[in-house]
PDB file of C-alpha atoms in Angstrom:
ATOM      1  CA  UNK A  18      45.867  91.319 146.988  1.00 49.00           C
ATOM      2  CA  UNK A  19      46.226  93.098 150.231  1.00 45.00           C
ATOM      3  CA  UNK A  20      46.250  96.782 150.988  1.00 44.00           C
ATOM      4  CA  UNK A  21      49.882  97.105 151.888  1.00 46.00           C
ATOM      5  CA  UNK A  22      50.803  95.048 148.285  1.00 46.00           C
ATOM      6  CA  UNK A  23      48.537  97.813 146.152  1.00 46.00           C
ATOM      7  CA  UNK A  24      50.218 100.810 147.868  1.00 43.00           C
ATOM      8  CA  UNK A  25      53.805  99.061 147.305  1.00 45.00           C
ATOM      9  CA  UNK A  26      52.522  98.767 143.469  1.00 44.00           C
ATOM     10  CA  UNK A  27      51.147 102.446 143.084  1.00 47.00           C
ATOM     11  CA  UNK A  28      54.528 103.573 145.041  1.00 45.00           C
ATOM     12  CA  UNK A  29      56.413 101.707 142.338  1.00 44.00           C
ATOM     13  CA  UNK A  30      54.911 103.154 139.366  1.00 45.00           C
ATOM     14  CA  UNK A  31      55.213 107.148 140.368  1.00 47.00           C
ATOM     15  CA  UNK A  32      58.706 106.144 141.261  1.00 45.00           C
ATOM     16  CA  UNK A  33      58.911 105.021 137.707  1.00 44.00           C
ATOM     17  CA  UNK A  34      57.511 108.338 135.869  1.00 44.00           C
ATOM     18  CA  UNK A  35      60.023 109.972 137.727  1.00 45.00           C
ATOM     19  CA  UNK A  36      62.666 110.347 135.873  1.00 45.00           C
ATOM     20  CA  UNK A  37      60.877 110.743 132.620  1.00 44.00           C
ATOM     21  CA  UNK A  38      59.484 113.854 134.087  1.00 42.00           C
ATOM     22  CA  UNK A  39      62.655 114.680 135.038  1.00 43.00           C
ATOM     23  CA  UNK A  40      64.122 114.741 131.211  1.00 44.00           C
ATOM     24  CA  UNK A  41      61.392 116.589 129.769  1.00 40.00           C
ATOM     25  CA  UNK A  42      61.893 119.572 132.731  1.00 46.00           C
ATOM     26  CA  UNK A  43      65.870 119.587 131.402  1.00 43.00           C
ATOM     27  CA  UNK A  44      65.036 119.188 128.012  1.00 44.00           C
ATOM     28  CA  UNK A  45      63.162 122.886 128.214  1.00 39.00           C
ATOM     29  CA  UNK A  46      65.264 124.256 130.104  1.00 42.00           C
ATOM     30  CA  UNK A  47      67.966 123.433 128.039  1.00 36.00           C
ATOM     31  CA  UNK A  48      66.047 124.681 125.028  1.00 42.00           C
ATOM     32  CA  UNK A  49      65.239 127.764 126.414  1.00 38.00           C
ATOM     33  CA  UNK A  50      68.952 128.242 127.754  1.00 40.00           C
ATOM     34  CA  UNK A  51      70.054 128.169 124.210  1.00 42.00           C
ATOM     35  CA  UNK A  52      66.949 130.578 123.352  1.00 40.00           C
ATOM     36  CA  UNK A  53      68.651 132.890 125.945  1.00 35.00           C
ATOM     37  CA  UNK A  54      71.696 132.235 124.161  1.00 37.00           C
ATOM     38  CA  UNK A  55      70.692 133.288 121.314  1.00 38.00           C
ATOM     39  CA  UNK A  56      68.985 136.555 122.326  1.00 35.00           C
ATOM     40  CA  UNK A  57      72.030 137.652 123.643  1.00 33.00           C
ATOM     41  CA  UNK A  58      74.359 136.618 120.694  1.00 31.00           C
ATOM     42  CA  UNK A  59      71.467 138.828 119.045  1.00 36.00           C
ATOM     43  CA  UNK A  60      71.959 141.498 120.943  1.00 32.00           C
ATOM     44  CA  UNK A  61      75.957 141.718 121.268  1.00 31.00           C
ATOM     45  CA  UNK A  62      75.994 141.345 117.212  1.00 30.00           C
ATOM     46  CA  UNK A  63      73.647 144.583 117.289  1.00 30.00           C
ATOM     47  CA  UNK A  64      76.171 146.039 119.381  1.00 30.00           C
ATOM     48  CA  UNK A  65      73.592 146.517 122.418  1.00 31.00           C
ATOM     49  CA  UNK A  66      73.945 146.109 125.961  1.00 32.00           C
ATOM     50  CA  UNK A  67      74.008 142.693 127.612  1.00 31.00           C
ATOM     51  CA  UNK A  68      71.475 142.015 130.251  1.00 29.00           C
ATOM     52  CA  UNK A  69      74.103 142.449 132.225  1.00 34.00           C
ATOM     53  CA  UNK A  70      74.042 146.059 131.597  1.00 33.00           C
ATOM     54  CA  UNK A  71      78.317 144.929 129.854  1.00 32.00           C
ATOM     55  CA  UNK A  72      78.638 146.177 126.310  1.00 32.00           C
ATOM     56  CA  UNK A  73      79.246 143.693 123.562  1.00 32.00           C
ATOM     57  CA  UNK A  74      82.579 144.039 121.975  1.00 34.00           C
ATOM     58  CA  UNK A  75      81.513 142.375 118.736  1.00 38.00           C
ATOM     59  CA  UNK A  76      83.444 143.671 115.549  1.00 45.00           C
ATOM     60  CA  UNK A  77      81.615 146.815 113.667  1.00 49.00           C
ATOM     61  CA  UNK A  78      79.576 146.354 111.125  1.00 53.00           C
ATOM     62  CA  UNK A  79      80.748 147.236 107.570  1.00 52.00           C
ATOM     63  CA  UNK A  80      79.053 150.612 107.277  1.00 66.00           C
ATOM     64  CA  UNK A  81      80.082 151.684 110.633  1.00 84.00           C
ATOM     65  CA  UNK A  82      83.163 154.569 111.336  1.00 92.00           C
ATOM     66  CA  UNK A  83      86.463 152.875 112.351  1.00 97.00           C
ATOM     67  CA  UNK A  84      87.623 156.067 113.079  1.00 98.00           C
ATOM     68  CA  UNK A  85      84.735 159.323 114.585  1.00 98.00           C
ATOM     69  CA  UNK A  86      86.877 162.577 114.738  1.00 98.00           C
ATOM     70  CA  UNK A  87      83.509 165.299 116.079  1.00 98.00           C
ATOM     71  CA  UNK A  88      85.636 167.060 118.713  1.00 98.00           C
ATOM     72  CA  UNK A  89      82.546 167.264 120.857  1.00 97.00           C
ATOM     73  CA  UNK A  90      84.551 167.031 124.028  1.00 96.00           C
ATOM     74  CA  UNK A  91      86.042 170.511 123.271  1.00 97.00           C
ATOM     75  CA  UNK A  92      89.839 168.960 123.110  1.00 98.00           C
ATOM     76  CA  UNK A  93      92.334 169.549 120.251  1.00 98.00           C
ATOM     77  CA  UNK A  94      92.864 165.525 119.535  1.00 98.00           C
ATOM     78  CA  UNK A  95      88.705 164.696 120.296  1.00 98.00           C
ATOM     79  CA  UNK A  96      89.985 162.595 123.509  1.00 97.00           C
ATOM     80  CA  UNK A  97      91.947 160.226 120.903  1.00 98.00           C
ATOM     81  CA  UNK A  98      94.917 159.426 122.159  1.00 95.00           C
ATOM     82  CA  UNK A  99      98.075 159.597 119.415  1.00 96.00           C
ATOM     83  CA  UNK A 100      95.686 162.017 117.172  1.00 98.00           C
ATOM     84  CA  UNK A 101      98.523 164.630 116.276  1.00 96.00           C
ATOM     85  CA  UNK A 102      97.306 168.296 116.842  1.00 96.00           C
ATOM     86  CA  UNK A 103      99.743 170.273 114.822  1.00 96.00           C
ATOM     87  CA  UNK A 104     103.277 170.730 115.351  1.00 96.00           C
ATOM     88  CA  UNK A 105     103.597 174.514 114.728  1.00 98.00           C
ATOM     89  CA  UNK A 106     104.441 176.463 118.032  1.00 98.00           C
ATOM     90  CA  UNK A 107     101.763 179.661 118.054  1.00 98.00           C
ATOM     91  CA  UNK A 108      99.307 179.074 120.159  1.00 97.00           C
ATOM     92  CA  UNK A 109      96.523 179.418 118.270  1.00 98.00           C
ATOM     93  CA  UNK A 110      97.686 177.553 115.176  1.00 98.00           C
ATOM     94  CA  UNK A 111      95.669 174.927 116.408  1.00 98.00           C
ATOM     95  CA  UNK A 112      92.596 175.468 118.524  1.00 98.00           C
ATOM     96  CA  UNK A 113      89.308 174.571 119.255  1.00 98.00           C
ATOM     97  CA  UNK A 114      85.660 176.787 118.456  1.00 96.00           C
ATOM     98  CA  UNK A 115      82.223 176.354 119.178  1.00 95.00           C
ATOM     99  CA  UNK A 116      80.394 174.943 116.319  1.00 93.00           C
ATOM    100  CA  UNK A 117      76.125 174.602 116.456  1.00 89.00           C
ATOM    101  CA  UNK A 118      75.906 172.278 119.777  1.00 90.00           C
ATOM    102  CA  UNK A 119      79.360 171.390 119.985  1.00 94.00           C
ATOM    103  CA  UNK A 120      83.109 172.429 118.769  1.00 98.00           C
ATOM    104  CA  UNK A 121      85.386 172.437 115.556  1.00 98.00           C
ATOM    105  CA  UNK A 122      88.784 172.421 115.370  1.00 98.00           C
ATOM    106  CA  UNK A 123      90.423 175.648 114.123  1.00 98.00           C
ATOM    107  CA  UNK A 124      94.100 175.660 111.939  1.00 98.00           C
ATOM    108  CA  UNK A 125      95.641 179.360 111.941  1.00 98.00           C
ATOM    109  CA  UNK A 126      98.938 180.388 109.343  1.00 98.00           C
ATOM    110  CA  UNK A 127     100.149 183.212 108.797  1.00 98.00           C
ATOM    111  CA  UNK A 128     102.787 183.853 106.242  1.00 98.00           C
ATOM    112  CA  UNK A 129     106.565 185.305 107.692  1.00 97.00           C
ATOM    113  CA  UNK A 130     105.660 183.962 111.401  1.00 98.00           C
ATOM    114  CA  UNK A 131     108.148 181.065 112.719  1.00 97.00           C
ATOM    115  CA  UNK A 132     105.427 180.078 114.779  1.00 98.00           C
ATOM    116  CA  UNK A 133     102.586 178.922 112.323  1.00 98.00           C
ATOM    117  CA  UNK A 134     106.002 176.839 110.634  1.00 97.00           C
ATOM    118  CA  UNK A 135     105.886 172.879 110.926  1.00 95.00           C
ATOM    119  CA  UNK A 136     108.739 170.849 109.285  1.00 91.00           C
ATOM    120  CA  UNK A 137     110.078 174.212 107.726  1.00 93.00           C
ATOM    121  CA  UNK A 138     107.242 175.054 105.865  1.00 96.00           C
ATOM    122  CA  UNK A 139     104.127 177.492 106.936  1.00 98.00           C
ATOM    123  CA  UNK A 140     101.063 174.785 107.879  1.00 98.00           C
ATOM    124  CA  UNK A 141      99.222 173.649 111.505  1.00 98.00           C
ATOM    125  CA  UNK A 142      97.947 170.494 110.893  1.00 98.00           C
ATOM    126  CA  UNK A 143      96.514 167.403 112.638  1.00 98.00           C
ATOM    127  CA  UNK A 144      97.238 163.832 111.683  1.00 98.00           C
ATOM    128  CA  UNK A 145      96.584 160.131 112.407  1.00 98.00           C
ATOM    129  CA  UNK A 146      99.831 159.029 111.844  1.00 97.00           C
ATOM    130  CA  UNK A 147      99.720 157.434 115.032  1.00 97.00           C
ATOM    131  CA  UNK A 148      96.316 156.257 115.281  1.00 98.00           C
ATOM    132  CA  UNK A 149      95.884 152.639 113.882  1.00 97.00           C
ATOM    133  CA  UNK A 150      92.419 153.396 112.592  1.00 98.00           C
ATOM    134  CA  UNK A 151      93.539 156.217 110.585  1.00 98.00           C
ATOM    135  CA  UNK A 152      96.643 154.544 108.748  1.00 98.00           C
ATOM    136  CA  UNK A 153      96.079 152.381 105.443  1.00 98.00           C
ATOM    137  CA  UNK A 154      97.773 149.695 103.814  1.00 98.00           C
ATOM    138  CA  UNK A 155      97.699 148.265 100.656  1.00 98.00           C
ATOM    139  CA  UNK A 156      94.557 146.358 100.165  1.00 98.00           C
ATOM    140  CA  UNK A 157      92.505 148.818 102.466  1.00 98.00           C
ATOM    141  CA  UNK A 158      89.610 150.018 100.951  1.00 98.00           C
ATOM    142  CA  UNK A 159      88.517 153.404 102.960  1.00 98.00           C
ATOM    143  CA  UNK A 160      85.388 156.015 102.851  1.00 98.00           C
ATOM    144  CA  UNK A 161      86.956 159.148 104.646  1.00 98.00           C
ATOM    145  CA  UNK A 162      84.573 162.553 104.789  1.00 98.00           C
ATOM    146  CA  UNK A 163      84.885 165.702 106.741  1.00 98.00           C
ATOM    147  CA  UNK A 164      83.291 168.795 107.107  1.00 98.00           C
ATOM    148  CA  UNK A 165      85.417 171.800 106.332  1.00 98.00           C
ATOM    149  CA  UNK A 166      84.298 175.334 106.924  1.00 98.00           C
ATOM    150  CA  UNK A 167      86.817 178.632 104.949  1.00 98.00           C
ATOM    151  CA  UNK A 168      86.804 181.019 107.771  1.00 98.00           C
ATOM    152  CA  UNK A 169      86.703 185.007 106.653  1.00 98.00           C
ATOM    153  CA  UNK A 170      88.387 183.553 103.394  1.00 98.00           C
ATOM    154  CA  UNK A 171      89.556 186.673 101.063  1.00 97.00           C
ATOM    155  CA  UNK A 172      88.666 184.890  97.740  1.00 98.00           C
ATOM    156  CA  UNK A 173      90.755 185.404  94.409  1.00 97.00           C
ATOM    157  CA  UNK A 174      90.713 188.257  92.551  1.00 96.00           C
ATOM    158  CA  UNK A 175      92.486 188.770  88.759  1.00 95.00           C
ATOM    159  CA  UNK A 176      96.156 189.790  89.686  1.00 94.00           C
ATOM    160  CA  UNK A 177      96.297 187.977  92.954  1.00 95.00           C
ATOM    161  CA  UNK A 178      98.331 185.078  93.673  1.00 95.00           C
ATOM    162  CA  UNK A 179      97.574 181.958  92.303  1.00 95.00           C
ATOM    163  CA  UNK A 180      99.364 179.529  95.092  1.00 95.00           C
ATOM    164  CA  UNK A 181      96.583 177.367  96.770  1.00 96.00           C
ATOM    165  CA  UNK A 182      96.156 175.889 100.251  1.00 98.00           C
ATOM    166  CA  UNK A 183      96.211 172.409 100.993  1.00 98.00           C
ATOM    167  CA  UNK A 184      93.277 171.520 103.629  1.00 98.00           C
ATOM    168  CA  UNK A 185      92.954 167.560 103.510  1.00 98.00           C
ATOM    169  CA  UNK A 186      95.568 164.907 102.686  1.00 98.00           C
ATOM    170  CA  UNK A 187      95.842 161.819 102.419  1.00 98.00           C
ATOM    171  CA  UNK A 188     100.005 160.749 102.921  1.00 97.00           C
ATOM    172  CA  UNK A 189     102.202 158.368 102.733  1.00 97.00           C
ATOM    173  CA  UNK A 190     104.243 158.278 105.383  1.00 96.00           C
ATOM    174  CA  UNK A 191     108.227 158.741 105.332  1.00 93.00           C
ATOM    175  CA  UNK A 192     108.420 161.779 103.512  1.00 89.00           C
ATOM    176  CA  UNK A 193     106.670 161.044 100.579  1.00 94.00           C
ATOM    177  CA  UNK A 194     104.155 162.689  98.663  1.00 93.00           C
ATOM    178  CA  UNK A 195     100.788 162.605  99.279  1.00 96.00           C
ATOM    179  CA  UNK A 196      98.472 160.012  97.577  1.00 97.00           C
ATOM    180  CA  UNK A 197      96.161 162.570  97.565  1.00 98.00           C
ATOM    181  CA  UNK A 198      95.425 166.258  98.696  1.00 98.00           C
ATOM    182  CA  UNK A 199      92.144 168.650  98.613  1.00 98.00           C
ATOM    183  CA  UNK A 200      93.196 171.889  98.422  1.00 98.00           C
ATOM    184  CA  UNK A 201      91.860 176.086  97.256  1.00 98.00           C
ATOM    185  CA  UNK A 202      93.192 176.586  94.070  1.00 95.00           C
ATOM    186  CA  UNK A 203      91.354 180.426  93.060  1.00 96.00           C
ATOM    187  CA  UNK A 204      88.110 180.495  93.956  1.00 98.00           C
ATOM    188  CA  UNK A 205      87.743 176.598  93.554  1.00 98.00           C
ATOM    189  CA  UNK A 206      88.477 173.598  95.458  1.00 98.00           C
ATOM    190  CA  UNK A 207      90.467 170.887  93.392  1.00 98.00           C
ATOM    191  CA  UNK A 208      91.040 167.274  93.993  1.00 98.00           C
ATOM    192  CA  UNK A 209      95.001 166.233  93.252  1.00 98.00           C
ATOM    193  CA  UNK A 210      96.818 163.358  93.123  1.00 97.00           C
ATOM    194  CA  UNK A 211     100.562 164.610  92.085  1.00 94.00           C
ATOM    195  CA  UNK A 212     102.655 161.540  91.507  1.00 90.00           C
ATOM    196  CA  UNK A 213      99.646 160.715  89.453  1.00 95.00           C
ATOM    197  CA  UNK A 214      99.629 163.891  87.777  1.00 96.00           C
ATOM    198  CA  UNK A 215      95.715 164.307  88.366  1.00 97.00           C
ATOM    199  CA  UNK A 216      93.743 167.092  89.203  1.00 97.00           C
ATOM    200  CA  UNK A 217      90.319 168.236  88.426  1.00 98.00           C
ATOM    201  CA  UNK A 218      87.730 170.538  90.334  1.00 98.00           C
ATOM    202  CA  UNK A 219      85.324 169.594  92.463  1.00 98.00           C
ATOM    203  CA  UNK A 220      83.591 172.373  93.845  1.00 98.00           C
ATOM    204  CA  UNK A 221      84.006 175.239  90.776  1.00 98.00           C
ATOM    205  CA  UNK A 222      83.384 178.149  92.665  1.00 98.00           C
ATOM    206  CA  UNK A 223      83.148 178.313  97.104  1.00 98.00           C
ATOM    207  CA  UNK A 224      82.863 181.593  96.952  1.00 98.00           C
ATOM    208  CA  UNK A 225      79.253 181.784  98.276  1.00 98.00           C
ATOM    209  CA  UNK A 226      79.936 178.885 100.269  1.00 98.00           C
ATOM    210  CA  UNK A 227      82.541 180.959 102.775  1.00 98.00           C
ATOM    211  CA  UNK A 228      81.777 180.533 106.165  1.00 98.00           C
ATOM    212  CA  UNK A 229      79.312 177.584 105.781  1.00 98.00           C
ATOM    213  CA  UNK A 230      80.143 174.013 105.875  1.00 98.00           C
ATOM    214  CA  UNK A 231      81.355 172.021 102.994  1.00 98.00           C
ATOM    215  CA  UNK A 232      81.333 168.350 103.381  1.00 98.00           C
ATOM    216  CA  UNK A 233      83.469 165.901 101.281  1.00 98.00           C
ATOM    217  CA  UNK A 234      83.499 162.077 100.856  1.00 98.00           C
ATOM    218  CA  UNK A 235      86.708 160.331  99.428  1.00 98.00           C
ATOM    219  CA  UNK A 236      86.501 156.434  98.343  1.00 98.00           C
ATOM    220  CA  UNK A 237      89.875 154.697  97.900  1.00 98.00           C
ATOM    221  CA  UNK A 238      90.980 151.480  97.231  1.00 98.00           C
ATOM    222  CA  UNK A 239      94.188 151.526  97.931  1.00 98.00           C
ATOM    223  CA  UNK A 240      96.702 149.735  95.805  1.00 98.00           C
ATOM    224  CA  UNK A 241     100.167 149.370  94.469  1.00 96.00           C
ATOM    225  CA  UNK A 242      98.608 148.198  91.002  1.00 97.00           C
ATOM    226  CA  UNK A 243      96.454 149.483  88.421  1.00 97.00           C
ATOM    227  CA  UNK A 244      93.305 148.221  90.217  1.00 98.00           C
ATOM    228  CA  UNK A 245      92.767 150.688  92.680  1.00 98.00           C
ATOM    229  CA  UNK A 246      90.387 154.075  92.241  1.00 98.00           C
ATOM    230  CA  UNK A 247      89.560 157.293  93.923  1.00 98.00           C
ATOM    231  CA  UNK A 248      85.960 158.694  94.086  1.00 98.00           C
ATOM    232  CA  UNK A 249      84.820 162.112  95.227  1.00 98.00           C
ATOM    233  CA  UNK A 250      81.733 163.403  96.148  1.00 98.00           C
ATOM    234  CA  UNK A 251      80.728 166.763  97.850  1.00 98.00           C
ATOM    235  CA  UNK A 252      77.523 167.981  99.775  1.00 98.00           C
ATOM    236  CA  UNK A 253      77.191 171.270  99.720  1.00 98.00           C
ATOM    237  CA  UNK A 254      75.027 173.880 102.403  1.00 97.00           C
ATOM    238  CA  UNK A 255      71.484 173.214 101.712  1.00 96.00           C
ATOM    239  CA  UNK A 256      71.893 169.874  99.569  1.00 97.00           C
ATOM    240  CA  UNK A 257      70.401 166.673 100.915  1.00 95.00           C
ATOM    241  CA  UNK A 258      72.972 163.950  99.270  1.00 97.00           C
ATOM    242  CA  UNK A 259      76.172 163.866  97.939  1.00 98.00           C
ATOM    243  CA  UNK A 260      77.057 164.128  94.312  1.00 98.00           C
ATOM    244  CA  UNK A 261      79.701 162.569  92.764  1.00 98.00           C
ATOM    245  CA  UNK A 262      82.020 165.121  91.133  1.00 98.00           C
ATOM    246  CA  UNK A 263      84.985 163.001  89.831  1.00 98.00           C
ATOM    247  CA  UNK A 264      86.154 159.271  89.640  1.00 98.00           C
ATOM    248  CA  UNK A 265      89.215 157.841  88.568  1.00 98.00           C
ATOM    249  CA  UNK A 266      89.455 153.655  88.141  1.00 98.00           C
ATOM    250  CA  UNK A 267      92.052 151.586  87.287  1.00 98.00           C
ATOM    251  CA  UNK A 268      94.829 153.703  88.722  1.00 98.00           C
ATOM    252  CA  UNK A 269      97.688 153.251  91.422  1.00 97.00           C
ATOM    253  CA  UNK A 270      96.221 154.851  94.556  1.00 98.00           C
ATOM    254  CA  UNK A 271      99.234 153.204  96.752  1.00 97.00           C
ATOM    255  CA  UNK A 272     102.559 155.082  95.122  1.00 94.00           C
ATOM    256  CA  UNK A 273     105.226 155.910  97.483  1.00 94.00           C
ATOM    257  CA  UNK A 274     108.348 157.051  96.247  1.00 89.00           C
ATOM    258  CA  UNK A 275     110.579 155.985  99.220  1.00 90.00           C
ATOM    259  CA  UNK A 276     110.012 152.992 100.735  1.00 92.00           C
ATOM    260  CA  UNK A 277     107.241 152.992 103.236  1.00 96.00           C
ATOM    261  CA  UNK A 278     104.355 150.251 104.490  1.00 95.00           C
ATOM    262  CA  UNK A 279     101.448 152.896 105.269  1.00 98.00           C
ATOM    263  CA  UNK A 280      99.893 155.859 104.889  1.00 98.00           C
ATOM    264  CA  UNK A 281      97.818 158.091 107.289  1.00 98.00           C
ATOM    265  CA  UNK A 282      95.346 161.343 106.903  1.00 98.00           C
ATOM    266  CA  UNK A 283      96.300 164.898 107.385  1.00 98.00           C
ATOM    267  CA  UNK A 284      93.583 167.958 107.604  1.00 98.00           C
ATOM    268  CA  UNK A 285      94.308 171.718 108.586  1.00 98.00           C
ATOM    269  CA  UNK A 286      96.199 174.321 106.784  1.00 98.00           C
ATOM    270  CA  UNK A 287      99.332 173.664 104.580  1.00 98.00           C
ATOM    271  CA  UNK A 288     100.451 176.633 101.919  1.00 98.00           C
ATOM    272  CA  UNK A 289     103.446 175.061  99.983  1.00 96.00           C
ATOM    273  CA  UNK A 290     105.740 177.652  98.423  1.00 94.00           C
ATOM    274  CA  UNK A 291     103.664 180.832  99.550  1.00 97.00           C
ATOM    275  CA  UNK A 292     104.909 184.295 101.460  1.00 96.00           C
ATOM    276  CA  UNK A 293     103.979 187.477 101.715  1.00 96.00           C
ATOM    277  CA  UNK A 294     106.761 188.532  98.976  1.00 95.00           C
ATOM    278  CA  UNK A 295     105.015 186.464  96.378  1.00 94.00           C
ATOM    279  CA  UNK A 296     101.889 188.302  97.425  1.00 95.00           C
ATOM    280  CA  UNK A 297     100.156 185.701  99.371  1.00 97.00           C
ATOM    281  CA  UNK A 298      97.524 186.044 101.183  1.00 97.00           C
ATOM    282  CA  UNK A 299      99.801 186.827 104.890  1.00 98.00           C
ATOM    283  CA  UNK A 300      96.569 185.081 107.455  1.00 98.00           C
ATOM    284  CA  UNK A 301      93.919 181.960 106.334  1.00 98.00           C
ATOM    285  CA  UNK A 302      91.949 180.259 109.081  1.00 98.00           C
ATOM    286  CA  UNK A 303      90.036 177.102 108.141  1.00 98.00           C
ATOM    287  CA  UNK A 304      87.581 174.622 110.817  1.00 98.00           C
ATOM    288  CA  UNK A 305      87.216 170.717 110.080  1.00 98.00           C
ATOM    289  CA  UNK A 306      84.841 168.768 111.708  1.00 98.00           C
ATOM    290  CA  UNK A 307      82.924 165.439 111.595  1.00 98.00           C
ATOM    291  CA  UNK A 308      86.291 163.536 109.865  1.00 98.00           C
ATOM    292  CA  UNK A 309      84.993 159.840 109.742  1.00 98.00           C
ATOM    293  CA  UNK A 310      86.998 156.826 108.207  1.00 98.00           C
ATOM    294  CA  UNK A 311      84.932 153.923 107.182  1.00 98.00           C
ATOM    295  CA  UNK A 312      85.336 150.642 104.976  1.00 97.00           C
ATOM    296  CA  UNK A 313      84.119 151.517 101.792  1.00 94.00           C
ATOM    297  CA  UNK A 314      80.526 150.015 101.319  1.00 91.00           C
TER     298      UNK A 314
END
């Protein structure tokens, strides 16, 4: 065999591995394409950043907020656009204060002024009537909690008025009643649902608690049968859980009287029915903070 036939031979054969070699290099790239892939996916499901430095916009996770009310920006609606800040006309009926490292928002009334009046009646209130996260519909099942903080609160004395002040709600919209309400009633703070005809105390006596924060958790299912429930639980200054104060189960959570498709939260100051001729108390500040809505876990 001559030299030029060998080297014609041993060209042949390289030319041959080729494209074997070729196949294996795609093959693991490919695989570690998908392995990239997959980090990613990871990553976005986490809710990190992308290596692109773009945030994933995966859906939350079950136990995270739909809805984060802190008012850390200083602003009377938290830089949420469509979060009501009250509808009474004084100025400071709704405002924001400094609170630890950040702010609160403040709700003012007092009795026989027009301007602490919303809808007729004295209350400054906020509301997420027109924020989609904070509306629920039958079938919803919601965690909502807030911090609430009874600011230079004269507390109930024998011979005083008995009228209490509503400071979280949760409404059905169109006029109806609420589903259900927090609220002072005395020296107490009561949970009610009134088409229901339910109440029952869950914090028996605030009055060493004034001027501290109070947190509350409420767990609804809401429904238009007898399969729904409410739970409450409280956390009060220097406790490290909540405790459950009150449940009810197997009732209709979802109970409009008027026609209506959803419902939406409400926290401030509302005092149904008071004045200063029945003896009221004529000024009551209260602060919220930290008002979270989650899916129930």
């Amino acid at each position: 065999m001559t030299t030029s036939m060998r080297t014609s031979k041993r060209t042949a054969k390289r030319t041959a591995k080729r494209p074997a070699k070729t196949a294996v290099r795609a093959t693991v790239a490919l695989a570690l394409a998908g392995a990239l892939c997959a980090v990613c996916l990871n990553a976005a499901e986490a809710g990190q950043d992308l290596p692109d430095g773009s945030a994933a916009h995966q859906p939350r996770s079950a136990n995270s907020p739909l809805l984060n009310i802190d008012y850390k920006d200083g602003s009377l609606n938290s830089g949420i656009p469509g979060l009501t800040t009250t509808h009474a006309t004084a100025p400071d009926a709704s405002s924001v204060a400094r609170s630890g490292d950040d702010y609160a928002i403040t709700h003012k009334v007092t009795l026989g002024d027009a301007g602490y009046e919303s809808d007729g009646a004295p209350r400054s209130e906020s509301a997420t009537n027109d924020v989609p996260q904070g509306v629920f519909h039958v079938g919803d099942e919601r965690r909502y909690e807030f911090r609430v903080l009874l600011k230079g609160w004269k507390t109930y004395e024998a011979g005083d008025s008995e009228s209490g002040d509503i400071i979280f709600q949760g409404k059905h919209a169109g006029g109806n009643l609420p589903s259900f309400y927090l609220m002072t009633k005395r020296n107490s703070i009561a949970f009610r649902s009134p088409t229901l005809g339910l109440q029952a105390d869950v914090v028996a006596d605030f009055r060493t608690y004034v001027d501290q924060w109070m947190t509350f958790r409420v767990d609804v299912r809401w429904t238009d049968d007898r399969t729904g429930f409410y739970r409450i639980s409280t956390r009060m200054p220097g406790e490290p859980e909540f405790t459950l104060r009150k449940t009810y189960e197997k009732v209709r959570t979802f109970h409009p009287k008027n026609p209506t498709e959803f419902g939406y939260l409400k926290w401030g100051l509302y005092r149904p029915g008071q004045s200063i001729g029945n003896g009221d108390v004529r000024t009551r500040v209260v602060q919220h903070d930290d008002v979270r809505v989650s899916r129930t876990p």
